[in-house]
Short mmCIF file of C-alpha atoms in Angstrom, two decimals:
data_model
loop_
_atom_site.label_atom_id
_atom_site.label_comp_id
_atom_site.label_asym_id
_atom_site.label_seq_id
_atom_site.Cartn_x
_atom_site.Cartn_y
_atom_site.Cartn_z
CA UNK U 203 -59.99 -85.53 -27.31
CA UNK U 204 -60.92 -88.98 -29.26
CA UNK U 205 -61.62 -88.86 -32.89
CA UNK U 206 -65.51 -88.84 -33.63
CA UNK U 207 -66.67 -92.33 -33.62
CA UNK U 208 -67.63 -93.58 -37.08
CA UNK U 209 -71.48 -94.06 -37.58
CA UNK U 210 -72.40 -97.89 -36.89
CA UNK U 211 -76.17 -99.30 -37.09
CA UNK U 212 -77.32 -100.18 -33.82
CA UNK U 213 -79.23 -103.06 -33.16
CA UNK U 214 -82.36 -102.68 -30.90
CA UNK U 215 -81.48 -101.42 -27.45
CA UNK U 216 -83.00 -104.01 -25.65
CA UNK U 217 -80.31 -106.86 -27.41
CA UNK U 218 -77.53 -104.24 -26.69
CA UNK U 219 -78.06 -103.58 -23.08
CA UNK U 220 -78.58 -107.48 -22.96
CA UNK U 221 -75.36 -108.15 -24.47
CA UNK U 222 -73.31 -105.41 -22.68
CA UNK U 223 -74.96 -106.44 -19.34
CA UNK U 224 -73.91 -109.83 -19.91
CA UNK U 225 -70.41 -108.76 -20.31
CA UNK U 226 -70.50 -106.87 -17.06
CA UNK U 227 -72.07 -110.42 -15.74
CA UNK U 228 -68.84 -111.79 -16.51
CA UNK U 229 -66.54 -109.00 -15.20
CA UNK U 230 -68.30 -109.19 -11.97
CA UNK U 231 -67.78 -113.34 -11.68
CA UNK U 232 -64.05 -112.49 -12.13
CA UNK U 233 -64.42 -110.64 -9.09
CA UNK U 234 -65.51 -113.92 -7.33
CA UNK U 235 -69.19 -112.61 -7.58
CA UNK U 236 -71.83 -114.74 -8.89
CA UNK U 237 -75.29 -114.45 -10.75
CA UNK U 238 -78.07 -116.44 -8.91
CA UNK U 239 -81.35 -116.89 -10.13
CA UNK U 240 -84.57 -116.11 -8.30
CA UNK U 241 -85.16 -119.60 -6.85
CA UNK U 242 -81.65 -118.74 -4.86
CA UNK U 243 -82.35 -115.18 -3.94
CA UNK U 244 -82.37 -116.33 0.09
CA UNK U 245 -78.73 -116.48 -0.68
CA UNK U 246 -78.45 -113.01 -1.66
CA UNK U 247 -76.15 -110.76 0.27
CA UNK U 248 -74.89 -107.25 -0.80
CA UNK U 249 -71.64 -105.56 -0.16
CA UNK U 250 -71.31 -102.69 2.57
CA UNK U 251 -68.09 -100.79 4.21
CA UNK U 252 -67.47 -100.25 7.99
CA UNK U 253 -64.58 -98.00 9.06
CA UNK U 254 -61.71 -100.61 9.10
CA UNK U 255 -62.79 -103.71 6.59
CA UNK U 256 -65.25 -105.07 4.32
CA UNK U 257 -68.40 -106.29 5.75
CA UNK U 258 -71.39 -107.95 4.75
CA UNK U 259 -75.09 -107.57 5.31
CA UNK U 260 -77.67 -110.04 4.29
CA UNK U 261 -81.33 -108.89 3.10
CA UNK U 262 -82.30 -112.08 4.76
CA UNK U 263 -83.86 -112.20 8.44
CA UNK U 264 -81.23 -114.30 10.66
CA UNK U 265 -84.64 -116.55 11.74
CA UNK U 266 -85.99 -117.07 8.41
CA UNK U 267 -86.30 -120.66 8.63
CA UNK U 268 -88.95 -120.11 11.50
CA UNK U 269 -91.91 -121.80 10.60
CA UNK U 270 -94.06 -119.02 11.72
CA UNK U 271 -92.43 -115.29 10.42
CA UNK U 272 -94.82 -112.80 10.44
CA UNK U 273 -97.57 -115.70 9.38
CA UNK U 274 -96.01 -115.46 5.87
CA UNK U 275 -94.66 -118.40 4.11
CA UNK U 276 -91.52 -119.25 2.69
CA UNK U 277 -92.57 -118.43 -1.17
CA UNK U 278 -94.09 -114.70 0.02
CA UNK U 279 -91.22 -114.34 1.76
CA UNK U 280 -88.90 -114.91 -1.40
CA UNK U 281 -91.19 -112.97 -4.06
CA UNK U 282 -90.72 -109.73 -1.90
CA UNK U 283 -87.12 -110.17 -1.63
CA UNK U 284 -86.55 -111.27 -5.18
CA UNK U 285 -89.22 -109.34 -6.93
CA UNK U 286 -88.68 -107.06 -9.97
CA UNK U 287 -88.10 -103.46 -8.28
CA UNK U 288 -91.07 -101.62 -7.29
CA UNK U 289 -90.85 -97.73 -7.81
CA UNK U 290 -92.31 -94.93 -5.31
CA UNK U 291 -92.79 -91.78 -5.39
CA UNK U 292 -92.98 -88.77 -7.71
CA UNK U 293 -95.19 -86.78 -5.02
CA UNK U 294 -92.67 -84.81 -3.70
CA UNK U 295 -90.96 -82.48 -5.93
CA UNK U 296 -88.93 -79.17 -6.25
CA UNK U 297 -89.67 -77.35 -9.78
CA UNK U 298 -89.64 -80.13 -11.95
CA UNK U 299 -87.43 -82.89 -10.05
CA UNK U 300 -89.13 -85.57 -7.98
CA UNK U 301 -88.06 -87.86 -5.47
CA UNK U 302 -88.83 -91.58 -6.82
CA UNK U 303 -87.25 -94.83 -5.00
CA UNK U 304 -86.99 -98.32 -4.78
CA UNK U 305 -86.04 -100.71 -2.40
CA UNK U 306 -85.05 -103.50 -4.01
CA UNK U 307 -83.15 -102.00 -6.72
CA UNK U 308 -80.15 -104.21 -7.16
CA UNK U 309 -81.43 -107.21 -5.36
CA UNK U 310 -82.59 -104.89 -2.24
CA UNK U 311 -79.50 -102.29 -2.04
CA UNK U 312 -81.83 -99.47 -3.49
CA UNK U 313 -81.69 -96.27 -5.33
CA UNK U 314 -83.30 -93.17 -4.29
CA UNK U 315 -83.21 -90.83 -7.43
CA UNK U 316 -84.20 -87.06 -7.24
CA UNK U 317 -84.91 -86.84 -11.11
CA UNK U 318 -87.37 -86.24 -14.25
CA UNK U 319 -90.46 -88.28 -15.55
CA UNK U 320 -89.18 -89.11 -18.47
CA UNK U 321 -85.75 -90.17 -16.78
CA UNK U 322 -87.58 -92.52 -13.95
CA UNK U 323 -88.65 -94.57 -16.81
CA UNK U 324 -84.88 -95.42 -18.11
CA UNK U 325 -84.13 -96.58 -14.27
CA UNK U 326 -87.22 -98.70 -13.78
CA UNK U 327 -85.21 -100.83 -17.09
CA UNK U 328 -82.00 -100.52 -15.35
CA UNK U 329 -83.89 -102.48 -12.29
CA UNK U 330 -85.67 -104.56 -14.40
CA UNK U 331 -82.31 -105.69 -16.23
CA UNK U 332 -80.25 -106.16 -12.86
CA UNK U 333 -83.52 -108.04 -11.67
CA UNK U 334 -83.18 -110.66 -14.71
CA UNK U 335 -79.46 -111.32 -14.55
CA UNK U 336 -79.75 -111.30 -10.37
CA UNK U 337 -76.24 -110.11 -10.02
CA UNK U 338 -75.27 -111.06 -6.05
CA UNK U 339 -72.38 -110.36 -4.16
CA UNK U 340 -70.45 -113.76 -3.12
CA UNK U 341 -70.86 -114.27 1.01
CA UNK U 342 -66.89 -114.86 0.98
CA UNK U 343 -65.16 -111.81 1.33
CA UNK U 344 -61.74 -113.49 1.55
CA UNK U 345 -62.25 -113.84 -2.32
CA UNK U 346 -62.19 -110.14 -2.95
CA UNK U 347 -59.01 -108.58 -4.62
CA UNK U 348 -58.67 -105.72 -1.99
CA UNK U 349 -59.50 -104.80 1.88
CA UNK U 350 -60.04 -101.40 3.40
CA UNK U 351 -57.82 -100.41 5.75
CA UNK U 352 -56.08 -96.73 7.54
CA UNK U 353 -53.79 -95.18 5.41
CA UNK U 354 -51.25 -92.92 6.69
CA UNK U 355 -51.99 -89.43 5.94
CA UNK U 356 -55.18 -90.60 4.48
CA UNK U 357 -57.85 -91.88 6.69
CA UNK U 358 -59.10 -95.29 5.18
CA UNK U 359 -57.70 -96.27 1.76
CA UNK U 360 -58.44 -99.62 -0.24
CA UNK U 361 -55.78 -101.96 -0.58
CA UNK U 362 -54.56 -104.97 -2.56
CA UNK U 363 -54.68 -108.45 -1.25
CA UNK U 364 -53.32 -109.78 -3.87
CA UNK U 365 -51.30 -109.19 -7.00
CA UNK U 366 -52.76 -107.63 -10.00
CA UNK U 367 -52.20 -106.95 -13.52
CA UNK U 368 -53.94 -104.65 -16.06
CA UNK U 369 -57.25 -105.22 -17.04
CA UNK U 370 -57.82 -107.49 -13.56
CA UNK U 371 -61.32 -105.95 -12.14
CA UNK U 372 -61.27 -104.51 -8.46
CA UNK U 373 -64.96 -103.80 -7.97
CA UNK U 374 -67.81 -102.89 -9.05
CA UNK U 375 -71.12 -101.19 -7.68
CA UNK U 376 -74.45 -99.46 -8.48
CA UNK U 377 -75.33 -95.55 -7.29
CA UNK U 378 -77.32 -95.27 -4.17
CA UNK U 379 -78.46 -91.53 -4.55
CA UNK U 380 -79.04 -90.16 -7.86
CA UNK U 381 -79.33 -86.41 -8.48
CA UNK U 382 -80.16 -84.50 -11.68
CA UNK U 383 -77.22 -82.16 -12.38
CA UNK U 384 -80.24 -79.48 -12.82
CA UNK U 385 -81.59 -79.68 -9.49
CA UNK U 386 -78.88 -77.93 -7.60
CA UNK U 387 -79.78 -74.87 -10.36
CA UNK U 388 -83.73 -74.63 -8.34
CA UNK U 389 -83.57 -71.69 -6.33
CA UNK U 390 -85.68 -73.31 -3.70
CA UNK U 391 -82.80 -74.28 -1.35
CA UNK U 392 -84.72 -75.22 1.51
CA UNK U 393 -86.91 -77.24 -0.71
CA UNK U 394 -83.67 -79.08 -1.90
CA UNK U 395 -82.41 -79.96 1.32
CA UNK U 396 -85.74 -81.33 2.15
CA UNK U 397 -86.01 -83.46 -1.22
CA UNK U 398 -82.51 -84.67 -0.26
CA UNK U 399 -83.52 -85.54 3.62
CA UNK U 400 -85.96 -87.55 1.89
CA UNK U 401 -84.22 -89.38 -0.48
CA UNK U 402 -81.92 -90.71 2.31
CA UNK U 403 -84.71 -91.41 4.50
CA UNK U 404 -86.22 -93.55 1.77
CA UNK U 405 -83.22 -95.89 1.09
CA UNK U 406 -82.82 -99.29 3.32
CA UNK U 407 -81.24 -98.51 6.54
CA UNK U 408 -77.89 -100.54 5.71
CA UNK U 409 -77.87 -98.43 2.39
CA UNK U 410 -78.48 -95.32 3.83
CA UNK U 411 -75.77 -95.39 6.54
CA UNK U 412 -73.40 -96.48 4.07
CA UNK U 413 -73.96 -93.24 2.11
CA UNK U 414 -73.67 -91.28 5.36
CA UNK U 415 -70.11 -92.88 6.31
CA UNK U 416 -68.96 -91.15 3.34
CA UNK U 417 -66.32 -87.82 4.26
CA UNK U 418 -67.98 -84.65 3.47
CA UNK U 419 -65.25 -81.72 3.00
CA UNK U 420 -67.62 -79.17 4.16
CA UNK U 421 -69.04 -79.80 7.86
CA UNK U 422 -71.55 -76.87 7.52
CA UNK U 423 -73.13 -77.87 4.37
CA UNK U 424 -75.89 -79.56 4.49
CA UNK U 425 -75.23 -83.30 5.65
CA UNK U 426 -76.55 -84.78 2.47
CA UNK U 427 -75.31 -82.41 -0.23
CA UNK U 428 -71.87 -82.08 1.23
CA UNK U 429 -71.87 -86.14 0.56
CA UNK U 430 -72.70 -85.34 -2.80
CA UNK U 431 -70.33 -82.59 -3.47
CA UNK U 432 -67.22 -84.60 -2.04
CA UNK U 433 -68.05 -87.89 -3.44
CA UNK U 434 -70.49 -87.85 -6.33
CA UNK U 435 -69.83 -88.95 -9.68
CA UNK U 436 -71.21 -87.64 -13.12
CA UNK U 437 -73.38 -90.06 -14.88
CA UNK U 438 -75.44 -90.05 -18.21
CA UNK U 439 -78.76 -91.82 -18.29
CA UNK U 440 -78.75 -91.22 -22.00
CA UNK U 441 -81.21 -89.46 -23.86
CA UNK U 442 -81.04 -85.35 -24.13
CA UNK U 443 -81.47 -84.37 -20.74
CA UNK U 444 -80.04 -87.68 -18.73
CA UNK U 445 -76.80 -85.97 -16.95
CA UNK U 446 -77.08 -86.90 -13.13
CA UNK U 447 -74.59 -86.48 -10.11
CA UNK U 448 -74.24 -90.80 -8.57
CA UNK U 449 -73.49 -91.60 -5.37
CA UNK U 450 -71.17 -94.77 -4.72
CA UNK U 451 -70.34 -95.33 -1.26
CA UNK U 452 -68.01 -97.94 -1.76
CA UNK U 453 -66.10 -96.09 -4.38
CA UNK U 454 -65.11 -93.07 -1.90
CA UNK U 455 -63.07 -95.31 0.09
CA UNK U 456 -60.37 -95.21 -3.27
CA UNK U 457 -58.13 -92.42 -2.65
CA UNK U 458 -57.34 -89.92 -5.37
CA UNK U 459 -53.94 -90.04 -7.36
CA UNK U 460 -53.13 -87.91 -10.43
CA UNK U 461 -51.11 -90.98 -11.75
CA UNK U 462 -53.37 -93.73 -10.41
CA UNK U 463 -53.05 -97.57 -10.81
CA UNK U 464 -56.56 -98.23 -11.58
CA UNK U 465 -59.58 -96.42 -13.91
CA UNK U 466 -63.21 -96.47 -13.97
CA UNK U 467 -66.05 -95.83 -15.84
CA UNK U 468 -70.11 -95.80 -15.39
CA UNK U 469 -71.79 -98.65 -17.46
CA UNK U 470 -74.64 -96.83 -18.86
CA UNK U 471 -76.69 -100.15 -19.45
CA UNK U 472 -76.49 -101.10 -15.56
CA UNK U 473 -75.33 -97.96 -13.76
CA UNK U 474 -72.49 -99.92 -12.04
CA UNK U 475 -69.45 -98.12 -11.48
CA UNK U 476 -66.52 -100.66 -12.65
CA UNK U 477 -62.90 -100.29 -11.55
CA UNK U 478 -60.00 -101.99 -13.07
CA UNK U 479 -56.31 -102.08 -12.52
CA UNK U 480 -54.44 -100.34 -15.33
CA UNK U 481 -50.88 -101.59 -13.90
CA UNK U 482 -49.50 -104.38 -12.17
CA UNK U 483 -50.64 -103.73 -8.50
CA UNK U 484 -48.44 -105.84 -5.82
CA UNK U 485 -50.20 -107.01 -2.78
CA UNK U 486 -50.27 -104.66 0.10
CA UNK U 487 -50.20 -101.94 -2.41
CA UNK U 488 -53.08 -98.98 -2.12
CA UNK U 489 -55.25 -99.10 -5.09
CA UNK U 490 -55.91 -95.85 -6.75
CA UNK U 491 -58.15 -93.52 -9.29
CA UNK U 492 -58.01 -90.52 -10.33
CA UNK U 493 -60.59 -87.50 -9.55
CA UNK U 494 -58.72 -85.09 -11.80
CA UNK U 495 -58.00 -84.46 -15.15
CA UNK U 496 -54.53 -86.28 -15.43
CA UNK U 497 -54.05 -84.15 -18.35
CA UNK U 498 -54.01 -81.09 -16.83
CA UNK U 499 -50.80 -79.16 -16.51
CA UNK U 500 -49.68 -79.05 -12.36
CA UNK U 501 -51.27 -75.49 -11.42
CA UNK U 502 -54.97 -76.79 -13.09
CA UNK U 503 -55.30 -79.77 -11.19
CA UNK U 504 -54.04 -78.21 -7.73
CA UNK U 505 -56.82 -75.41 -8.29
CA UNK U 506 -59.45 -77.52 -8.84
CA UNK U 507 -58.43 -79.94 -6.10
CA UNK U 508 -58.43 -76.78 -3.63
CA UNK U 509 -61.97 -75.83 -4.99
CA UNK U 510 -63.66 -78.79 -4.91
CA UNK U 511 -61.83 -80.80 -2.00
CA UNK U 512 -60.70 -77.60 0.22
CA UNK U 513 -56.87 -78.69 -0.12
CA UNK U 514 -54.57 -79.71 -2.89
CA UNK U 515 -53.48 -82.32 -4.15
CA UNK U 516 -50.13 -83.95 -2.27
CA UNK U 517 -50.51 -87.24 -4.31
CA UNK U 518 -46.22 -88.20 -5.45
CA UNK U 519 -46.77 -86.87 -8.65
CA UNK U 520 -48.11 -83.55 -7.41
CA UNK U 521 -45.49 -83.65 -4.36
CA UNK U 522 -42.24 -83.98 -6.64
CA UNK U 523 -39.66 -81.46 -7.03
CA UNK U 524 -40.38 -78.36 -9.03
CA UNK U 525 -38.28 -79.65 -11.79
CA UNK U 526 -39.84 -82.56 -12.38
CA UNK U 527 -43.47 -80.93 -12.23
CA UNK U 528 -41.91 -78.26 -15.18
CA UNK U 529 -40.79 -81.62 -17.12
CA UNK U 530 -44.11 -83.01 -16.58
CA UNK U 531 -46.22 -79.95 -17.42
CA UNK U 532 -43.92 -79.91 -20.48
CA UNK U 533 -44.85 -83.41 -21.52
CA UNK U 534 -48.56 -83.11 -21.36
CA UNK U 535 -48.33 -79.93 -23.93
CA UNK U 536 -46.53 -81.78 -26.14
CA UNK U 537 -48.51 -84.70 -26.02
CA UNK U 538 -51.56 -82.55 -26.58
CA UNK U 539 -50.13 -80.82 -29.69
CA UNK U 540 -49.27 -84.27 -31.22
CA UNK U 541 -52.52 -85.42 -30.32
CA UNK U 542 -53.68 -82.27 -32.22
CA UNK U 543 -51.62 -83.21 -35.53
CA UNK U 544 -52.84 -86.76 -35.41
CA UNK U 545 -56.33 -86.07 -34.90
CA UNK U 546 -56.65 -84.77 -38.65
CA UNK U 547 -56.18 -88.23 -40.52
CA UNK U 548 -56.17 -86.20 -43.84
CA UNK U 549 -53.26 -84.01 -42.70
CA UNK U 550 -50.68 -84.33 -45.71
CA UNK U 551 -47.95 -82.32 -43.61
CA UNK U 552 -44.67 -84.11 -43.26
CA UNK U 553 -44.97 -83.59 -39.23
CA UNK U 554 -46.80 -86.67 -39.15
CA UNK U 555 -44.25 -89.51 -39.32
CA UNK U 556 -43.82 -92.86 -37.38
CA UNK U 557 -41.38 -90.83 -35.28
CA UNK U 558 -44.20 -88.72 -34.19
CA UNK U 559 -46.37 -91.34 -33.12
CA UNK U 560 -43.78 -93.48 -31.54
CA UNK U 561 -42.66 -90.43 -29.42
CA UNK U 562 -46.71 -89.89 -28.50
CA UNK U 563 -47.04 -93.06 -27.00
CA UNK U 564 -43.37 -92.71 -25.06
CA UNK U 565 -44.93 -89.68 -23.79
CA UNK U 566 -48.06 -91.17 -22.24
CA UNK U 567 -45.10 -93.95 -20.80
CA UNK U 568 -43.31 -91.42 -19.32
CA UNK U 569 -46.34 -89.60 -17.71
CA UNK U 570 -47.71 -93.01 -16.40
CA UNK U 571 -51.05 -92.32 -18.18
CA UNK U 572 -51.97 -95.97 -18.24
CA UNK U 573 -55.66 -95.16 -16.78
CA UNK U 574 -55.79 -92.32 -20.11
CA UNK U 575 -54.11 -94.23 -22.91
CA UNK U 576 -56.83 -95.45 -25.19
CA UNK U 577 -56.92 -92.24 -27.00
CA UNK U 578 -53.31 -92.61 -27.73
CA UNK U 579 -53.92 -95.79 -29.09
CA UNK U 580 -56.54 -95.19 -31.02
CA UNK U 581 -54.98 -92.25 -32.80
CA UNK U 582 -51.59 -94.55 -33.50
CA UNK U 583 -53.52 -97.37 -34.82
CA UNK U 584 -55.39 -94.64 -37.29
CA UNK U 585 -52.34 -93.01 -38.53
CA UNK U 586 -50.16 -96.25 -38.83
CA UNK U 587 -52.77 -97.28 -41.11
CA UNK U 588 -52.97 -94.03 -42.94
CA UNK U 589 -48.96 -94.44 -43.44
CA UNK U 590 -49.48 -97.68 -44.78
CA UNK U 591 -48.34 -99.95 -41.64
CA UNK U 592 -51.10 -102.15 -41.19
CA UNK U 593 -49.68 -105.01 -38.93
CA UNK U 594 -48.97 -102.20 -36.60
CA UNK U 595 -52.04 -100.22 -37.18
CA UNK U 596 -53.73 -104.08 -36.37
CA UNK U 597 -51.49 -104.46 -33.09
CA UNK U 598 -52.63 -100.65 -31.80
CA UNK U 599 -56.16 -101.39 -32.64
CA UNK U 600 -55.82 -104.44 -30.45
CA UNK U 601 -54.42 -102.46 -27.73
CA UNK U 602 -57.18 -99.38 -28.12
CA UNK U 603 -59.68 -102.10 -27.92
CA UNK U 604 -58.24 -103.62 -24.59
CA UNK U 605 -57.82 -100.16 -22.82
CA UNK U 606 -61.42 -98.72 -24.29
CA UNK U 607 -63.04 -101.59 -22.27
CA UNK U 608 -61.02 -100.37 -19.13
CA UNK U 609 -61.54 -96.77 -19.63
CA UNK U 610 -64.99 -96.56 -21.46
CA UNK U 611 -66.48 -100.02 -21.26
CA UNK U 612 -67.28 -102.52 -24.00
CA UNK U 613 -70.24 -100.61 -25.27
CA UNK U 614 -68.10 -97.38 -26.00
CA UNK U 615 -68.32 -96.82 -30.13
CA UNK U 616 -64.93 -96.67 -30.46
CA UNK U 617 -64.31 -100.39 -29.62
CA UNK U 618 -66.23 -101.34 -32.65
CA UNK U 619 -64.07 -99.12 -34.90
CA UNK U 620 -61.30 -100.71 -33.63
CA UNK U 621 -62.31 -103.96 -34.20
CA UNK U 622 -62.88 -102.69 -37.74
CA UNK U 623 -59.24 -101.76 -37.74
CA UNK U 624 -58.08 -104.94 -36.42
CA UNK U 625 -59.76 -107.19 -38.80
CA UNK U 626 -59.41 -105.63 -42.01
CA UNK U 627 -56.74 -102.78 -41.89
CA UNK U 628 -55.60 -102.72 -45.59
CA UNK U 629 -59.43 -102.82 -46.01
CA UNK U 630 -60.10 -99.91 -44.00
CA UNK U 631 -60.47 -96.44 -45.52
CA UNK U 632 -57.52 -94.80 -43.82
CA UNK U 633 -55.33 -97.41 -45.46
CA UNK U 634 -52.36 -95.42 -47.26
CA UNK U 635 -53.90 -92.17 -47.01
CA UNK U 636 -57.58 -92.72 -48.39
CA UNK U 637 -59.15 -90.84 -45.79
CA UNK U 638 -61.24 -88.00 -46.91
CA UNK U 639 -61.35 -84.79 -45.14
CA UNK U 640 -64.03 -85.32 -41.95
CA UNK U 641 -63.69 -89.15 -42.49
CA UNK U 642 -62.50 -90.43 -39.14
#
């Protein structure tokens, strides 16, 4: 568990969102994506997958340059394709949850949302922000750092086409379907299925096909619901009632590993699911993320996999010899105990020492938990500072910042907390144990 973040004054939400979005644009640029102004909207393309590799589909009809195209002039066509997202719906509802959709969302990728009236206002803001930056996928798929191919025993998987190192971006996508977390609790199941069917039909055809191309582990379940159950990610639109499930079909090609070589987060300002390498990945190596809690013991992970997917996890970490699995569980138990000791910065116990902090970092390294190491770096930075080791504190604050950007994004409040510690460890309230109980 992360220590509570220090309270910091926030800039106005508009400026904050623009700051975050600019960082997302820079990340997309590293993925060989580009930002095109509205004038270049005719060049806009979106990414999609077939069953074997990455392909591209265009929003522009092939005969766009024809002098007469449905009696529309070029300006009308550009405006219809590149204008701000239009939202329709709100009249088909089950309980308090209604269907809304925008076929223009994310440059024509589209988004259907089963949500409440207060949440659709937030989605409008996100759509307008994406339109303002006009983030588009480069048409040259050769520049992508991966391709999708058959992986023995797994079906499709994401394979690195080049060597990647920690912090290298892998992919970034907006959701195509959002469903409010409370919607599944509605007693009208027939109404639920009807609204899910309408949501699918409201999407652009290519996007709907992309969604239905995902795996569904329960063939007896409603086809849209089954794909959500198998593939959806939790995301938060903000506010008191913003918890949703989001479908990101391309991400579903990325297979699970309890000790993955990539991590992801969903950026709240753009709703983009962003995947980043967490350790070196060689060309030809499969890129994996974790769909389970990597800090859970082996038995708990297996139980979760069985209940969610209908079969046990067979990743290399879970398929190890019994004694290796037992050692792993022991390390996880130890690191959780140590984190509990380091969590309380007012702890004056002799147990808190340089050796204990160093041992925690070793446990994370031995467990190959590079996908979830930000918390360890935060605790190391704070506790080294409490002990008076300002240079070590600054070092691990810097590592924590890098890890947080990979695991939670630049918008994480802990990034600002660690930047303050890195800038002036001796002036930080934790230096040499000056932290008071509850001040973390």
